[in-house]
Coordinates of N, CA and C in Angstrom, one line a residue:
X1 N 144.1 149.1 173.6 CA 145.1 149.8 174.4 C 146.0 148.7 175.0
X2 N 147.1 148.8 174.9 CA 148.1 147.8 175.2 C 148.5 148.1 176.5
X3 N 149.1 147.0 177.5 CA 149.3 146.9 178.6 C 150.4 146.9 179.1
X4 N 150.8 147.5 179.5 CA 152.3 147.7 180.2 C 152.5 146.4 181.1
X5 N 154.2 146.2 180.7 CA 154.6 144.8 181.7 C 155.6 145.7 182.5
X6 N 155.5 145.1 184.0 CA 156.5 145.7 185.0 C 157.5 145.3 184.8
X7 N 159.0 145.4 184.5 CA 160.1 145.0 184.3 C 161.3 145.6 185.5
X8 N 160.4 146.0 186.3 CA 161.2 145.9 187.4 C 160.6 146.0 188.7
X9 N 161.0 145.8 189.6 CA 160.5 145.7 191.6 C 161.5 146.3 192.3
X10 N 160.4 147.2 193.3 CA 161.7 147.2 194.3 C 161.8 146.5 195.7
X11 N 163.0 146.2 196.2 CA 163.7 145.4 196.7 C 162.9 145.3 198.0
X12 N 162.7 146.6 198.3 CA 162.3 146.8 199.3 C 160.5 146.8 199.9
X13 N 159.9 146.1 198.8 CA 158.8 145.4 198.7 C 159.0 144.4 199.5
X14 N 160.1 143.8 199.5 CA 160.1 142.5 199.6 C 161.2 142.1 201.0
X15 N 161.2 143.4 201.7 CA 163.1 143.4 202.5 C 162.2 142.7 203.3
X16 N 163.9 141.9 203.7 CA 163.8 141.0 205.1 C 164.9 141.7 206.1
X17 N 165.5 141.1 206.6 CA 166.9 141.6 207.4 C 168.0 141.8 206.5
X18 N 167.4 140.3 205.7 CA 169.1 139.5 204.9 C 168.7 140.0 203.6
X19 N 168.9 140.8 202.7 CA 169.0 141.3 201.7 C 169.7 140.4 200.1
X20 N 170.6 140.1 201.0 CA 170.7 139.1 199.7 C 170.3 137.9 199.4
X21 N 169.7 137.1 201.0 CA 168.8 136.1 200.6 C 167.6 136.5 200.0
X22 N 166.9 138.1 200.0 CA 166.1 138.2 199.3 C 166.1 138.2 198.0
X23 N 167.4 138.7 197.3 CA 168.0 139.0 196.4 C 167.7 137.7 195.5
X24 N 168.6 136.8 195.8 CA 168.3 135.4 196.0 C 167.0 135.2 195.9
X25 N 166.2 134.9 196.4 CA 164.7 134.7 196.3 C 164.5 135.2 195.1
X26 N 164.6 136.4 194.8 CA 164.2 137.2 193.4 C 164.6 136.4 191.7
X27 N 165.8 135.8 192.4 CA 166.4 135.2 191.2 C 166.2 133.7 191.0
X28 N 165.8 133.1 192.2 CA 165.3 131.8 191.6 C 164.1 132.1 191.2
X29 N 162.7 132.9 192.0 CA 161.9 133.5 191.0 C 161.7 133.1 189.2
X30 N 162.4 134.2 189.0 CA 163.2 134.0 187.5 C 163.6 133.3 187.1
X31 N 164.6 132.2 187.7 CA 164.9 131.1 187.2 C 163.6 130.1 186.8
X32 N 162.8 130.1 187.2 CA 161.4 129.3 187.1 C 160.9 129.5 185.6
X33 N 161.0 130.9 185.6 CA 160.9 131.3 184.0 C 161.8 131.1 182.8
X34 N 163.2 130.3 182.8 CA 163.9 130.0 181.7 C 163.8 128.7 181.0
X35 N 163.7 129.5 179.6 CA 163.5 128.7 178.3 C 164.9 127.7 178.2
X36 N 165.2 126.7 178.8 CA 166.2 125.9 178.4 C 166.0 124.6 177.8
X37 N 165.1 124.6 176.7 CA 164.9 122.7 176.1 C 166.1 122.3 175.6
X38 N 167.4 122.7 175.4 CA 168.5 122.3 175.1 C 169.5 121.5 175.8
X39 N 169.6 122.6 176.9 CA 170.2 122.3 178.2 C 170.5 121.9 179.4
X40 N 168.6 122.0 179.2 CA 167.8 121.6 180.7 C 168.4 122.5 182.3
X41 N 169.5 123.5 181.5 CA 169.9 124.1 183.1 C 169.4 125.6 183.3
X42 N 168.5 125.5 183.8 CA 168.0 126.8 184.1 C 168.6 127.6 185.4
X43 N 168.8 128.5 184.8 CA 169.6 130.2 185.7 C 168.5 131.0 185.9
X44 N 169.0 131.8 187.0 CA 167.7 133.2 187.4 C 169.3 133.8 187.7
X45 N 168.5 134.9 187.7 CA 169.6 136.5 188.2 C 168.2 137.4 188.8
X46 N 169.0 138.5 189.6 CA 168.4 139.3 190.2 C 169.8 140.1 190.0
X47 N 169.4 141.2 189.6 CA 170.1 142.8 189.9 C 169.8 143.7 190.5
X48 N 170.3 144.2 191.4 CA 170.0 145.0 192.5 C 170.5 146.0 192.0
X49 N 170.2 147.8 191.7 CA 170.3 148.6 191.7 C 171.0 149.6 192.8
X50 N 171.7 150.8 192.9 CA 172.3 151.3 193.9 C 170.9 152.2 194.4
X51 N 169.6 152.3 193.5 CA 168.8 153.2 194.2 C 167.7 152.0 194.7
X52 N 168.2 150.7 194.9 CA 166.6 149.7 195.4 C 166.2 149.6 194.4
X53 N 165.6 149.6 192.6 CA 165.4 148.7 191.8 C 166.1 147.6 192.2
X54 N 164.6 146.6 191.3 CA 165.8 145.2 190.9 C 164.8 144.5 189.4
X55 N 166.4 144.1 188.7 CA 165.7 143.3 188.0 C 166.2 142.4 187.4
X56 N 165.2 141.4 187.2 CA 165.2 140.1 186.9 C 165.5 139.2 186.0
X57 N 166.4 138.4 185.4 CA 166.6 137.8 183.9 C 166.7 136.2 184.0
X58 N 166.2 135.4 183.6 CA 166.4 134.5 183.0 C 167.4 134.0 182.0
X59 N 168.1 132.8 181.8 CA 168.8 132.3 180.2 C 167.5 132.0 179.3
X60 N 167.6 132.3 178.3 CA 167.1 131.9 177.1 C 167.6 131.2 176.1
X61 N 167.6 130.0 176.4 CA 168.5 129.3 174.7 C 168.0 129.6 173.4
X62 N 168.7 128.7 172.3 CA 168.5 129.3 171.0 C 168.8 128.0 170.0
X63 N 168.2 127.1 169.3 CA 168.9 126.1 168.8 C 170.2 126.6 168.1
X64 N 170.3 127.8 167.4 CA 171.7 128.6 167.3 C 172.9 128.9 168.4
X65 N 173.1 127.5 169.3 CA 173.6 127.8 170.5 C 174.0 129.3 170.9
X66 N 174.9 130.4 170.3 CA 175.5 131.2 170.8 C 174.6 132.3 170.2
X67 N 173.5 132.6 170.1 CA 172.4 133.1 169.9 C 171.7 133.8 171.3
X68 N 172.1 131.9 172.5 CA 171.4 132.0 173.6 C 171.8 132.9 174.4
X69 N 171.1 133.6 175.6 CA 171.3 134.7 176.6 C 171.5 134.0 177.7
X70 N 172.3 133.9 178.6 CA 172.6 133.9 180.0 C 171.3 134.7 180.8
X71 N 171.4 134.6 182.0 CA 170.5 134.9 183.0 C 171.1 136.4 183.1
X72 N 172.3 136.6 183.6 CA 173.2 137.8 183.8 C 172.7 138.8 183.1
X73 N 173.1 138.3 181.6 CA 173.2 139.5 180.6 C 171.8 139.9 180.3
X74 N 170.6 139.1 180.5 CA 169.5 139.4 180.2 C 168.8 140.8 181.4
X75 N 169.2 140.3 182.3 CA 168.9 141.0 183.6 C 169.6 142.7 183.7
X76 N 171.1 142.7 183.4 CA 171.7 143.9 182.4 C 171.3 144.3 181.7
X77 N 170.9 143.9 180.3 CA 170.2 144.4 179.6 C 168.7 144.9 179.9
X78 N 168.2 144.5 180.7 CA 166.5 145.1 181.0 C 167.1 146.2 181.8
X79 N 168.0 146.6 182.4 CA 167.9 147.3 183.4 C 168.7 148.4 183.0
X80 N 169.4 148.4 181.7 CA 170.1 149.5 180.8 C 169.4 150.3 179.8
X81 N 168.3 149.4 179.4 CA 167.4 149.9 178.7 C 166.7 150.8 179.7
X82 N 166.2 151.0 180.6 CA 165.4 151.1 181.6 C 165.9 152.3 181.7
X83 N 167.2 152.5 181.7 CA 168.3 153.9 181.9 C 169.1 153.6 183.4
X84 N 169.4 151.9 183.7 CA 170.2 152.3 184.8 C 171.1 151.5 184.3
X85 N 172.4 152.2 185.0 CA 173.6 151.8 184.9 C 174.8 151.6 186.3
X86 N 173.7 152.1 187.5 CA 174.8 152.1 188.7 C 174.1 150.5 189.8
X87 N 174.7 149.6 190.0 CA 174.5 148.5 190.4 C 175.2 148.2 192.0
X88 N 174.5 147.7 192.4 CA 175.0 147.3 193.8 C 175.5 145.8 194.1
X89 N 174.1 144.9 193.1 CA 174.7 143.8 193.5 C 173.8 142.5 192.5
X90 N 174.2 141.7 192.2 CA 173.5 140.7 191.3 C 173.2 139.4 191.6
X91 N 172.2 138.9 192.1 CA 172.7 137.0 192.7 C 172.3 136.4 191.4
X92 N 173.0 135.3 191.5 CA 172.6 133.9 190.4 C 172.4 132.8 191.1
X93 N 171.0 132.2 190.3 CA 170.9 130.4 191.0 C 170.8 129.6 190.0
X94 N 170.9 128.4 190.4 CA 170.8 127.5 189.1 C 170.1 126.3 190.3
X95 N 169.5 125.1 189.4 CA 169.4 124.2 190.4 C 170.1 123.2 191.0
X96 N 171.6 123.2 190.8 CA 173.1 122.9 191.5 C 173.1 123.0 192.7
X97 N 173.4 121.7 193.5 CA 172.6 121.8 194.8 C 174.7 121.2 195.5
X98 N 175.5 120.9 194.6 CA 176.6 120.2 195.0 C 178.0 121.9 194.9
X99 N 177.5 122.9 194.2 CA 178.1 123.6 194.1 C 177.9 125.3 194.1
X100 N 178.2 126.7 194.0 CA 177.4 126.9 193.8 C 177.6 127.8 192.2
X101 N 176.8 128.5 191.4 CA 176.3 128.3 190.2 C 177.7 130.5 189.5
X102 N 178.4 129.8 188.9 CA 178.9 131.2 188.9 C 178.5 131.9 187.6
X103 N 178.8 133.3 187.5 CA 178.7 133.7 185.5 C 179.5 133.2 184.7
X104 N 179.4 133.1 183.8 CA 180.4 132.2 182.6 C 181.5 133.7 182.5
X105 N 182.4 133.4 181.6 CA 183.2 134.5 181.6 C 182.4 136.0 180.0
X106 N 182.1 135.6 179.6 CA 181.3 136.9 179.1 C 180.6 137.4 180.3
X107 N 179.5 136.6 181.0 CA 178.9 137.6 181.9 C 179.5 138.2 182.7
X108 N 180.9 138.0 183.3 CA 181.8 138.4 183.8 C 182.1 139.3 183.5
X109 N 182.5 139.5 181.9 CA 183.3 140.9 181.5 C 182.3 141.9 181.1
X110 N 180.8 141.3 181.0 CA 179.7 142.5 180.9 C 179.5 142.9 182.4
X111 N 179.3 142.1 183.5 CA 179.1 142.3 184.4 C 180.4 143.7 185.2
X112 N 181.3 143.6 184.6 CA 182.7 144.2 184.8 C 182.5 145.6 184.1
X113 N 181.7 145.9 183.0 CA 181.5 147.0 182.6 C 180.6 148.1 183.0
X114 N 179.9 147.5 184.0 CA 179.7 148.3 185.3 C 180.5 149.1 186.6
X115 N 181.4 147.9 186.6 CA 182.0 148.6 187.6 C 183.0 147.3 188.5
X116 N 183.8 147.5 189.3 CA 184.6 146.5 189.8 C 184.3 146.0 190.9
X117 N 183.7 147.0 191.6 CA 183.5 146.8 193.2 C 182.8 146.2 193.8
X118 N 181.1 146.3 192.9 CA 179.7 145.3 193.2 C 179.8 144.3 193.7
X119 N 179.0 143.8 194.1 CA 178.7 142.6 194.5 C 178.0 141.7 193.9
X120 N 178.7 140.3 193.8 CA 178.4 139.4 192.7 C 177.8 137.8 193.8
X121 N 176.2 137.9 194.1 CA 175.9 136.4 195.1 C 176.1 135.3 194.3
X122 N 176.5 134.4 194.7 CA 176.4 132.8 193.4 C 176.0 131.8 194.6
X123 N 174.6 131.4 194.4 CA 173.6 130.7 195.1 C 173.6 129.5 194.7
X124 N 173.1 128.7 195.8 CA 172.3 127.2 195.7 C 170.8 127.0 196.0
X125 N 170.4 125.9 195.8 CA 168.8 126.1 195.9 C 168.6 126.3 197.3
X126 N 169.1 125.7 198.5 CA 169.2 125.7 199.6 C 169.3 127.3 200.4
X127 N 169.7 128.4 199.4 CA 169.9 129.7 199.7 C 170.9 129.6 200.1
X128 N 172.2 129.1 200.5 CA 173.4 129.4 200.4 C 174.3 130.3 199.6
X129 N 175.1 130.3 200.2 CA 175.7 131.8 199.1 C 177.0 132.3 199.0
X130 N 177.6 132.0 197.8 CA 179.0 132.5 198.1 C 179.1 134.4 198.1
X131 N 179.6 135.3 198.3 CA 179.8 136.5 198.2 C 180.8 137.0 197.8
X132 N 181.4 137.8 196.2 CA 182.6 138.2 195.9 C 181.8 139.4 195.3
X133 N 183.2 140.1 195.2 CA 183.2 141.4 193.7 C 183.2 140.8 192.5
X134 N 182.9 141.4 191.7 CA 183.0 141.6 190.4 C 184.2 141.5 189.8
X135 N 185.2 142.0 190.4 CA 186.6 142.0 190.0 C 187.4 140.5 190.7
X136 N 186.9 140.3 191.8 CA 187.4 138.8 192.1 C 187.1 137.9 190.8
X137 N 185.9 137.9 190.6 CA 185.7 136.9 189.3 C 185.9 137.3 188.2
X138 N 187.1 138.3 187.9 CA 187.7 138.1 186.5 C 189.5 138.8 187.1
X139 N 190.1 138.5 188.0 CA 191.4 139.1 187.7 C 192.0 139.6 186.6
X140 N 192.6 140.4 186.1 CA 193.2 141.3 185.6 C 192.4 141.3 184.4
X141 N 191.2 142.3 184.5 CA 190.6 142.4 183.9 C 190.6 143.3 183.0
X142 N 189.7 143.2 181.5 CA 189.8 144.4 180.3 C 188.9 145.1 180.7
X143 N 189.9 146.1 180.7 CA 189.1 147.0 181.0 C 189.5 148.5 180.2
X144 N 188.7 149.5 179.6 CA 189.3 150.3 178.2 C 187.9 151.6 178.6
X145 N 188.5 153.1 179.8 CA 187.8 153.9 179.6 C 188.1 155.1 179.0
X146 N 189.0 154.8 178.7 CA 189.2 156.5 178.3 C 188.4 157.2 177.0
X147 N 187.4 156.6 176.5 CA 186.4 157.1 176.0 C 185.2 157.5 176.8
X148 N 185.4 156.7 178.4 CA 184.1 157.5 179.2 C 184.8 158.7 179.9
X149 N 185.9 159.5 179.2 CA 185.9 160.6 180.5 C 185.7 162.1 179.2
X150 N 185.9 161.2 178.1 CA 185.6 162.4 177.0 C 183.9 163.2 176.9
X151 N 183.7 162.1 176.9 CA 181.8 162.5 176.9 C 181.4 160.9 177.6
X152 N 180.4 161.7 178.3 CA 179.1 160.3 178.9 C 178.4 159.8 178.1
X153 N 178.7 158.4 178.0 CA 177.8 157.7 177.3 C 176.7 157.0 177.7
X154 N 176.5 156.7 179.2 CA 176.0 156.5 179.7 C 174.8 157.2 180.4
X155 N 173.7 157.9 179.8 CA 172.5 158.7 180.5 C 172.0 157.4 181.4
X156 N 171.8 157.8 182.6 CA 171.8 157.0 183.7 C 170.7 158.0 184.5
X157 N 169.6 156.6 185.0 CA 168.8 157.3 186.3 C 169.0 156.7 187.0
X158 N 170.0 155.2 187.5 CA 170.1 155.1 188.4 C 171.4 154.5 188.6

């Protein structure tokens, strides 16, 4: 009989006051878990859901460089599968202690196909934290719905 892996937590297991330093917490977590022998730079993400899921992604490299997954998009993708699509907020860390660690611009415009308004944390190991939207980190952004008002493509539980 095969074993089920949890692929997601809620947040609120784990609440403090400060929510996004938890958030944070969740995503260096993760970051502990990325496969980077290429690069040596390992990312964590945490996605916070609008119902308290969260979940978690690592980068994965690939000797086929553009093969590799970002922390972001991995963390999206677990959490689409999952059937959610409505997001609150996402932190990233890296272990960049002089700056702090932002999405590359694809994770940006995946990150954008959620929604504009979320909230996007970009951490240091120290738990510092810058705080923007989604739409701050991509100005005039692509954006193309007029296939989501015809029919929902999006079955969503959360």
């Amino acid at each position: 009989m095969a074993t089920l892996v949890q692929t997601e937590t809620s947040l609120s297991d784990k609440m403090t006051d400060s929510w996004e330093v938890d958030l944070i917490k969740l995503s260096q977590e993760a970051m502990a878990k990325a496969y980077c022998p290429y690069s040596k730079f390992p990312v964590g993400a945490a996605l916070l859901t609008t119902d308290g899921k969260v979940f978690t992604g690592c980068n994965v490299e690939n000797a086929c460089s553009n093969l590799g997954l970002c922390a972001e998009r991995v963390a999206v993708n677990k959490a689409v599968s999952e059937g959610y699509h409505n997001f609150k907020a996402i932190a990233v860390c890296s272990e960049m202690v002089d700056k702090y660690i932002t999405p590359c611009g694809g994770c940006r415009q995946v990150l954008l196909e959620f929604g504009q308004t979320w909230t996007v944390l970009m951490s240091k190991p120290d738990m510092s934290f810058e705080k923007r939207s989604v739409v701050d980190l991509i100005p005039l952004p692509f954006v193309e719905e007029p296939w989501l008002k015809t029919k929902d493509y999006r079955g969503s539980i959360g």
